Amino acid sequence: MNSREKIQAVISEMNKVVVGQERLINRLLIGLFSGGHVLLEGVPGLAKTLTINTLAKVLDLHFHRIQFTPDLLPSDLVGTMIYNPLKGEFDVKKGPIFAQIILADEINRAPAKVQSALLEAMAERQVTIGDTSYLLEKPFLVLATQNPVEQEGTFPLPEAQVDRFMMKVHLNYLTKEEELEVMRRMSDINHVSDPKTVMNLQDIYTIQNEINDITISETLERYIIELIFATRNPADYGLTQEANYVQFGASPRATIQLNLAAKVTAYLEGRDYVLPEDIKEVAPDILNHRIMLSYEAEAENITTLDIIQTILNTVAINR
């Protein structure tokens, strides 16, 4: 099979287990092939954990699931030094962060010290234990789930950490037909879905090299820049009302990752060039966690997605 056939095989195997989450699967693949972490937000029961677990099985990558809880310690995540009386010295015991795919389940239930420990791994792809830094395996991908912050027992994630996530994907309930299919599948208490491994590490490297060859015109590169600057200075683009709603816009990291995500989207669509539709498709997920709204926006029930859609509708492509 060629690379695109293997991608279709991955999607097919995941659909054997997961129902009605095509967009979620697409976003996870974009994160995988671009090396970007993905944050998933939604109420419990939307198959977030199941989808990530299934992806790890299909890809034949080293996988760890970490349940984040209020009593979790940084050493529970990265590891610690343990004294060995026979040797008379300390040995390193590595934590579960040493894997290629990390499922950080309910990430916003852990306190700030744990989030700080995870931040180094996400940003630098390394972990420091004692005086020594250890490189993490490649690819290293954090796929985190979080419950809405209004729920009891949750902590808002630090802005610096949220910005390390390439995308924040909001999940909605299934349709009636999709939920009917879930109910029918689970009516058999002995039902076991065992997806096959259809892609390995070398396949991922091959696909990433092919994505590097995807072309994007200078016109679309400048369009990405205009979109990012419109989040920072809406008034410069005639969005005077939105200027009152936005406190801070997207960071330069958003510029880089919007470009990468658009290229992966084009690749998954079977093209070797980027279209404006590719940028618009992924822009909401790239930008929605990077725009900080003012109190006025919250008072008027204006969301970041509202702002992003207005920007996409307003900013023109200068050919």
Short mmCIF file of C-alpha atoms in Angstrom, two decimals:
data_model
loop_
_atom_site.label_atom_id
_atom_site.label_comp_id
_atom_site.label_asym_id
_atom_site.label_seq_id
_atom_site.Cartn_x
_atom_site.Cartn_y
_atom_site.Cartn_z
CA MET A 1 0.00 0.00 0.00
CA ASN A 2 1.13 3.55 -0.65
CA SER A 3 0.99 6.23 2.05
CA ARG A 4 -2.50 7.48 1.29
CA GLU A 5 -3.87 3.93 1.20
CA LYS A 6 -2.33 3.33 4.61
CA ILE A 7 -4.00 6.47 5.95
CA GLN A 8 -7.34 5.20 4.67
CA ALA A 9 -6.61 1.87 6.36
CA VAL A 10 -5.99 3.70 9.64
CA ILE A 11 -9.31 5.52 9.34
CA SER A 12 -11.10 2.28 8.42
CA GLU A 13 -9.69 0.43 11.45
CA MET A 14 -10.64 3.29 13.78
CA ASN A 15 -14.18 3.36 12.40
CA LYS A 16 -14.55 -0.28 13.45
CA VAL A 17 -14.33 0.93 17.05
CA VAL A 18 -15.39 4.58 17.06
CA VAL A 19 -18.71 5.81 15.68
CA GLY A 20 -19.38 9.29 14.30
CA GLN A 21 -16.09 11.02 15.11
CA GLU A 22 -14.70 11.60 11.61
CA ARG A 23 -13.67 15.17 12.41
CA LEU A 24 -11.92 14.08 15.60
CA ILE A 25 -10.00 11.36 13.76
CA ASN A 26 -9.00 13.88 11.10
CA ARG A 27 -7.66 16.32 13.70
CA LEU A 28 -5.68 13.59 15.46
CA LEU A 29 -4.05 12.63 12.16
CA ILE A 30 -3.19 16.27 11.48
CA GLY A 31 -1.53 16.46 14.89
CA LEU A 32 0.35 13.20 14.33
CA PHE A 33 1.76 14.06 10.91
CA SER A 34 2.64 17.66 11.83
CA GLY A 35 4.06 16.87 15.27
CA GLY A 36 1.46 19.01 17.06
CA HIS A 37 -0.25 18.26 20.37
CA VAL A 38 -4.06 18.19 20.43
CA LEU A 39 -6.43 19.22 23.22
CA LEU A 40 -9.93 17.74 23.15
CA GLU A 41 -12.75 19.36 25.09
CA GLY A 42 -16.20 17.93 25.64
CA VAL A 43 -18.48 16.47 28.25
CA PRO A 44 -17.73 12.91 29.44
CA GLY A 45 -18.91 10.02 27.29
CA LEU A 46 -18.03 11.31 23.82
CA ALA A 47 -15.41 8.61 23.12
CA LYS A 48 -12.40 10.92 23.49
CA THR A 49 -10.35 8.37 25.42
CA LEU A 50 -11.52 5.46 23.25
CA THR A 51 -10.53 7.25 20.05
CA ILE A 52 -7.00 8.05 21.25
CA ASN A 53 -6.51 4.54 22.63
CA THR A 54 -7.60 3.05 19.32
CA LEU A 55 -5.26 5.34 17.35
CA ALA A 56 -2.30 4.14 19.42
CA LYS A 57 -3.14 0.50 18.70
CA VAL A 58 -3.50 1.11 14.96
CA LEU A 59 -0.16 2.94 14.73
CA ASP A 60 2.03 0.47 16.68
CA LEU A 61 3.52 3.26 18.79
CA HIS A 62 4.57 3.21 22.45
CA PHE A 63 1.51 4.44 24.35
CA HIS A 64 0.79 5.52 27.92
CA ARG A 65 -2.44 6.73 29.44
CA ILE A 66 -2.09 9.08 32.41
CA GLN A 67 -5.15 9.86 34.51
CA PHE A 68 -4.79 13.39 35.83
CA THR A 69 -6.17 13.87 39.34
CA PRO A 70 -5.92 16.63 41.96
CA ASP A 71 -3.40 14.61 44.01
CA LEU A 72 -1.07 13.83 41.07
CA LEU A 73 2.58 14.81 41.66
CA PRO A 74 5.17 15.87 39.04
CA SER A 75 7.21 12.76 39.86
CA ASP A 76 4.18 10.60 39.03
CA LEU A 77 4.41 12.04 35.54
CA VAL A 78 8.11 12.37 34.69
CA GLY A 79 9.74 9.97 37.16
CA THR A 80 12.12 10.40 40.06
CA MET A 81 15.47 9.44 41.61
CA ILE A 82 15.42 6.36 43.84
CA TYR A 83 18.29 5.52 46.19
CA ASN A 84 19.90 2.12 45.57
CA PRO A 85 21.58 0.98 48.83
CA LEU A 86 23.49 -1.80 47.06
CA LYS A 87 25.18 0.65 44.71
CA GLY A 88 25.24 3.52 47.15
CA GLU A 89 23.84 5.87 44.52
CA PHE A 90 20.58 7.09 43.04
CA ASP A 91 18.94 5.34 40.09
CA VAL A 92 16.55 7.03 37.68
CA LYS A 93 13.03 5.64 37.53
CA LYS A 94 11.39 7.06 34.42
CA GLY A 95 7.72 7.96 34.53
CA PRO A 96 4.89 7.29 32.08
CA ILE A 97 5.73 10.46 30.09
CA PHE A 98 8.40 8.37 28.33
CA ALA A 99 6.23 7.15 25.48
CA GLN A 100 5.41 8.23 21.93
CA ILE A 101 1.69 8.86 22.38
CA ILE A 102 0.57 10.23 25.73
CA LEU A 103 -3.11 10.29 26.61
CA ALA A 104 -3.39 12.98 29.28
CA ASP A 105 -6.89 12.14 30.45
CA GLU A 106 -8.83 14.97 32.14
CA ILE A 107 -5.70 17.11 32.06
CA ASN A 108 -7.34 20.06 33.79
CA ARG A 109 -7.99 18.11 36.99
CA ALA A 110 -4.30 18.30 38.01
CA PRO A 111 -2.73 21.29 39.80
CA ALA A 112 -0.24 23.79 38.40
CA LYS A 113 2.96 21.96 39.44
CA VAL A 114 2.00 18.94 37.36
CA GLN A 115 1.14 21.15 34.39
CA SER A 116 4.59 22.76 34.65
CA ALA A 117 6.25 19.35 34.50
CA LEU A 118 4.27 18.48 31.39
CA LEU A 119 5.13 21.82 29.78
CA GLU A 120 8.83 20.98 29.37
CA ALA A 121 7.99 17.68 27.68
CA MET A 122 5.54 19.34 25.29
CA ALA A 123 7.76 22.29 24.41
CA GLU A 124 11.26 20.80 24.42
CA ARG A 125 10.55 17.10 23.82
CA GLN A 126 12.70 16.34 26.83
CA VAL A 127 12.32 15.67 30.57
CA THR A 128 14.64 16.71 33.39
CA ILE A 129 15.06 14.33 36.33
CA GLY A 130 17.58 15.50 38.92
CA ASP A 131 20.42 17.20 37.04
CA THR A 132 19.99 15.24 33.82
CA SER A 133 17.77 15.90 30.82
CA TYR A 134 16.43 12.95 28.82
CA LEU A 135 15.22 13.22 25.24
CA LEU A 136 11.81 11.71 24.52
CA GLU A 137 11.11 9.25 21.74
CA LYS A 138 9.98 10.49 18.34
CA PRO A 139 7.26 11.09 17.46
CA PHE A 140 6.14 12.50 20.82
CA LEU A 141 2.50 13.48 20.85
CA VAL A 142 0.36 14.63 23.76
CA LEU A 143 -3.33 14.04 23.15
CA ALA A 144 -5.13 15.55 26.11
CA THR A 145 -8.77 15.52 27.11
CA GLN A 146 -10.35 18.09 29.35
CA ASN A 147 -13.78 18.63 30.78
CA PRO A 148 -15.42 22.04 30.44
CA VAL A 149 -13.93 24.37 33.06
CA GLU A 150 -17.34 24.99 34.59
CA GLN A 151 -17.34 21.44 35.96
CA GLU A 152 -16.42 20.86 39.59
CA GLY A 153 -12.82 19.91 40.36
CA THR A 154 -11.20 21.43 37.27
CA PHE A 155 -8.29 23.88 37.04
CA PRO A 156 -7.87 26.30 34.12
CA LEU A 157 -4.71 25.44 32.16
CA PRO A 158 -1.93 28.08 32.10
CA GLU A 159 -1.90 30.19 28.92
CA ALA A 160 1.68 29.13 28.12
CA GLN A 161 0.67 25.48 28.19
CA VAL A 162 -2.54 25.96 26.22
CA ASP A 163 -0.49 27.68 23.49
CA ARG A 164 1.68 24.56 23.21
CA PHE A 165 -1.33 22.66 21.88
CA MET A 166 -1.55 22.89 18.12
CA MET A 167 -5.32 22.52 18.17
CA LYS A 168 -8.16 22.65 20.64
CA VAL A 169 -11.05 20.59 19.31
CA HIS A 170 -14.54 21.02 20.74
CA LEU A 171 -16.64 17.86 20.56
CA ASN A 172 -20.40 17.76 20.31
CA TYR A 173 -22.93 15.02 20.92
CA LEU A 174 -23.50 12.36 18.27
CA THR A 175 -26.41 12.50 15.87
CA LYS A 176 -29.44 10.29 16.52
CA GLU A 177 -28.34 7.77 13.89
CA GLU A 178 -24.79 7.65 15.22
CA GLU A 179 -25.96 7.13 18.79
CA LEU A 180 -28.32 4.39 17.58
CA GLU A 181 -25.33 2.64 15.98
CA VAL A 182 -23.37 2.92 19.26
CA MET A 183 -26.27 1.45 21.20
CA ARG A 184 -26.59 -1.47 18.79
CA ARG A 185 -22.86 -2.22 18.91
CA MET A 186 -22.77 -2.17 22.68
CA SER A 187 -25.92 -4.26 23.12
CA ASP A 188 -23.69 -7.34 22.88
CA ILE A 189 -21.93 -7.49 26.26
CA ASN A 190 -19.31 -9.80 24.77
CA HIS A 191 -18.57 -7.41 21.90
CA VAL A 192 -14.82 -6.81 21.57
CA SER A 193 -13.34 -4.55 18.89
CA ASP A 194 -9.72 -5.35 18.17
CA PRO A 195 -8.32 -2.99 15.54
CA LYS A 196 -5.31 -4.15 13.53
CA THR A 197 -1.99 -2.34 13.30
CA VAL A 198 -1.79 -0.92 9.78
CA MET A 199 0.93 1.74 10.07
CA ASN A 200 4.36 1.81 11.71
CA LEU A 201 6.96 4.41 12.64
CA GLN A 202 8.67 4.32 9.25
CA ASP A 203 5.33 4.93 7.52
CA ILE A 204 4.82 8.03 9.65
CA TYR A 205 8.27 9.37 8.74
CA THR A 206 7.55 8.73 5.06
CA ILE A 207 4.25 10.61 5.22
CA GLN A 208 5.88 13.53 7.05
CA ASN A 209 8.52 13.77 4.31
CA GLU A 210 5.79 13.78 1.65
CA ILE A 211 3.94 16.54 3.52
CA ASN A 212 7.15 18.62 3.44
CA ASP A 213 6.79 18.62 -0.36
CA ILE A 214 3.27 20.13 -0.25
CA THR A 215 3.41 23.59 -1.82
CA ILE A 216 1.70 26.73 -0.58
CA SER A 217 1.71 29.92 -2.64
CA GLU A 218 3.04 33.20 -1.32
CA THR A 219 -0.48 34.58 -1.64
CA LEU A 220 -1.79 32.02 0.85
CA GLU A 221 1.22 32.46 3.12
CA ARG A 222 0.39 36.15 3.33
CA TYR A 223 -3.30 35.27 3.86
CA ILE A 224 -2.29 33.28 6.94
CA ILE A 225 -0.33 36.27 8.23
CA GLU A 226 -3.33 38.54 7.70
CA LEU A 227 -5.62 36.15 9.61
CA ILE A 228 -3.24 36.05 12.57
CA PHE A 229 -2.80 39.83 12.63
CA ALA A 230 -6.56 40.27 12.44
CA THR A 231 -6.87 38.41 15.75
CA ARG A 232 -4.42 40.87 17.33
CA ASN A 233 -5.67 44.11 15.80
CA PRO A 234 -9.25 43.63 14.58
CA ALA A 235 -9.78 47.38 14.17
CA ASP A 236 -7.13 47.47 11.42
CA TYR A 237 -9.42 45.23 9.37
CA GLY A 238 -12.59 47.23 9.94
CA LEU A 239 -13.74 45.03 12.84
CA THR A 240 -14.30 47.82 15.33
CA GLN A 241 -16.81 45.92 17.46
CA GLU A 242 -14.62 42.82 17.62
CA ALA A 243 -11.74 45.04 18.78
CA ASN A 244 -13.70 45.60 22.00
CA TYR A 245 -14.08 41.85 22.46
CA VAL A 246 -10.45 40.73 21.95
CA GLN A 247 -7.96 41.23 24.77
CA PHE A 248 -5.08 39.25 23.26
CA GLY A 249 -4.71 37.68 19.82
CA ALA A 250 -2.95 34.58 18.52
CA SER A 251 0.77 34.04 19.08
CA PRO A 252 3.43 33.50 16.38
CA ARG A 253 3.18 29.80 17.17
CA ALA A 254 -0.32 29.92 15.66
CA THR A 255 1.13 31.23 12.39
CA ILE A 256 3.51 28.30 12.12
CA GLN A 257 0.94 25.70 13.05
CA LEU A 258 -1.82 27.04 10.81
CA ASN A 259 0.58 26.71 7.88
CA LEU A 260 1.50 23.14 8.86
CA ALA A 261 -2.10 22.09 9.49
CA ALA A 262 -3.20 23.47 6.10
CA LYS A 263 -0.47 21.42 4.38
CA VAL A 264 -1.52 18.22 6.17
CA THR A 265 -5.16 18.92 5.30
CA ALA A 266 -4.24 19.28 1.63
CA TYR A 267 -2.27 16.02 1.82
CA LEU A 268 -5.18 14.15 3.40
CA GLU A 269 -7.39 15.45 0.59
CA GLY A 270 -5.00 13.94 -1.96
CA ARG A 271 -3.49 17.19 -3.22
CA ASP A 272 0.12 18.38 -3.34
CA TYR A 273 -0.83 22.06 -2.94
CA VAL A 274 -2.78 24.12 -0.41
CA LEU A 275 -6.12 25.78 -1.19
CA PRO A 276 -7.75 28.62 0.81
CA GLU A 277 -10.36 26.09 1.94
CA ASP A 278 -7.64 24.08 3.70
CA ILE A 279 -6.67 27.10 5.79
CA LYS A 280 -10.28 27.97 6.61
CA GLU A 281 -11.03 24.35 7.54
CA VAL A 282 -8.45 24.17 10.33
CA ALA A 283 -8.26 27.83 11.40
CA PRO A 284 -10.98 27.59 14.10
CA ASP A 285 -9.23 24.69 15.85
CA ILE A 286 -5.81 26.36 15.58
CA LEU A 287 -6.98 29.75 16.86
CA ASN A 288 -9.85 29.17 19.28
CA HIS A 289 -7.66 28.59 22.36
CA ARG A 290 -5.21 31.36 21.51
CA ILE A 291 -7.59 34.33 21.57
CA MET A 292 -8.32 35.82 24.98
CA LEU A 293 -11.62 37.64 25.17
CA SER A 294 -12.50 40.70 27.22
CA TYR A 295 -15.10 40.85 29.97
CA GLU A 296 -17.36 42.69 27.53
CA ALA A 297 -17.34 39.68 25.18
CA GLU A 298 -18.20 37.33 28.03
CA ALA A 299 -21.01 39.61 29.15
CA GLU A 300 -22.49 39.53 25.65
CA ASN A 301 -21.95 35.75 25.23
CA ILE A 302 -19.47 36.25 22.39
CA THR A 303 -17.21 33.22 21.88
CA THR A 304 -13.79 32.90 20.29
CA LEU A 305 -15.38 30.87 17.50
CA ASP A 306 -17.68 33.81 16.76
CA ILE A 307 -14.65 36.10 16.46
CA ILE A 308 -12.76 33.63 14.26
CA GLN A 309 -15.70 33.18 11.90
CA THR A 310 -16.09 36.94 11.54
CA ILE A 311 -12.38 37.25 10.73
CA LEU A 312 -12.59 34.45 8.13
CA ASN A 313 -15.58 36.18 6.55
CA THR A 314 -13.83 39.57 6.51
CA VAL A 315 -10.15 39.10 5.68
CA ALA A 316 -9.68 38.89 1.91
CA ILE A 317 -7.08 36.96 -0.05
CA ASN A 318 -4.98 39.52 -1.92
CA ARG A 319 -3.98 37.90 -5.18
#
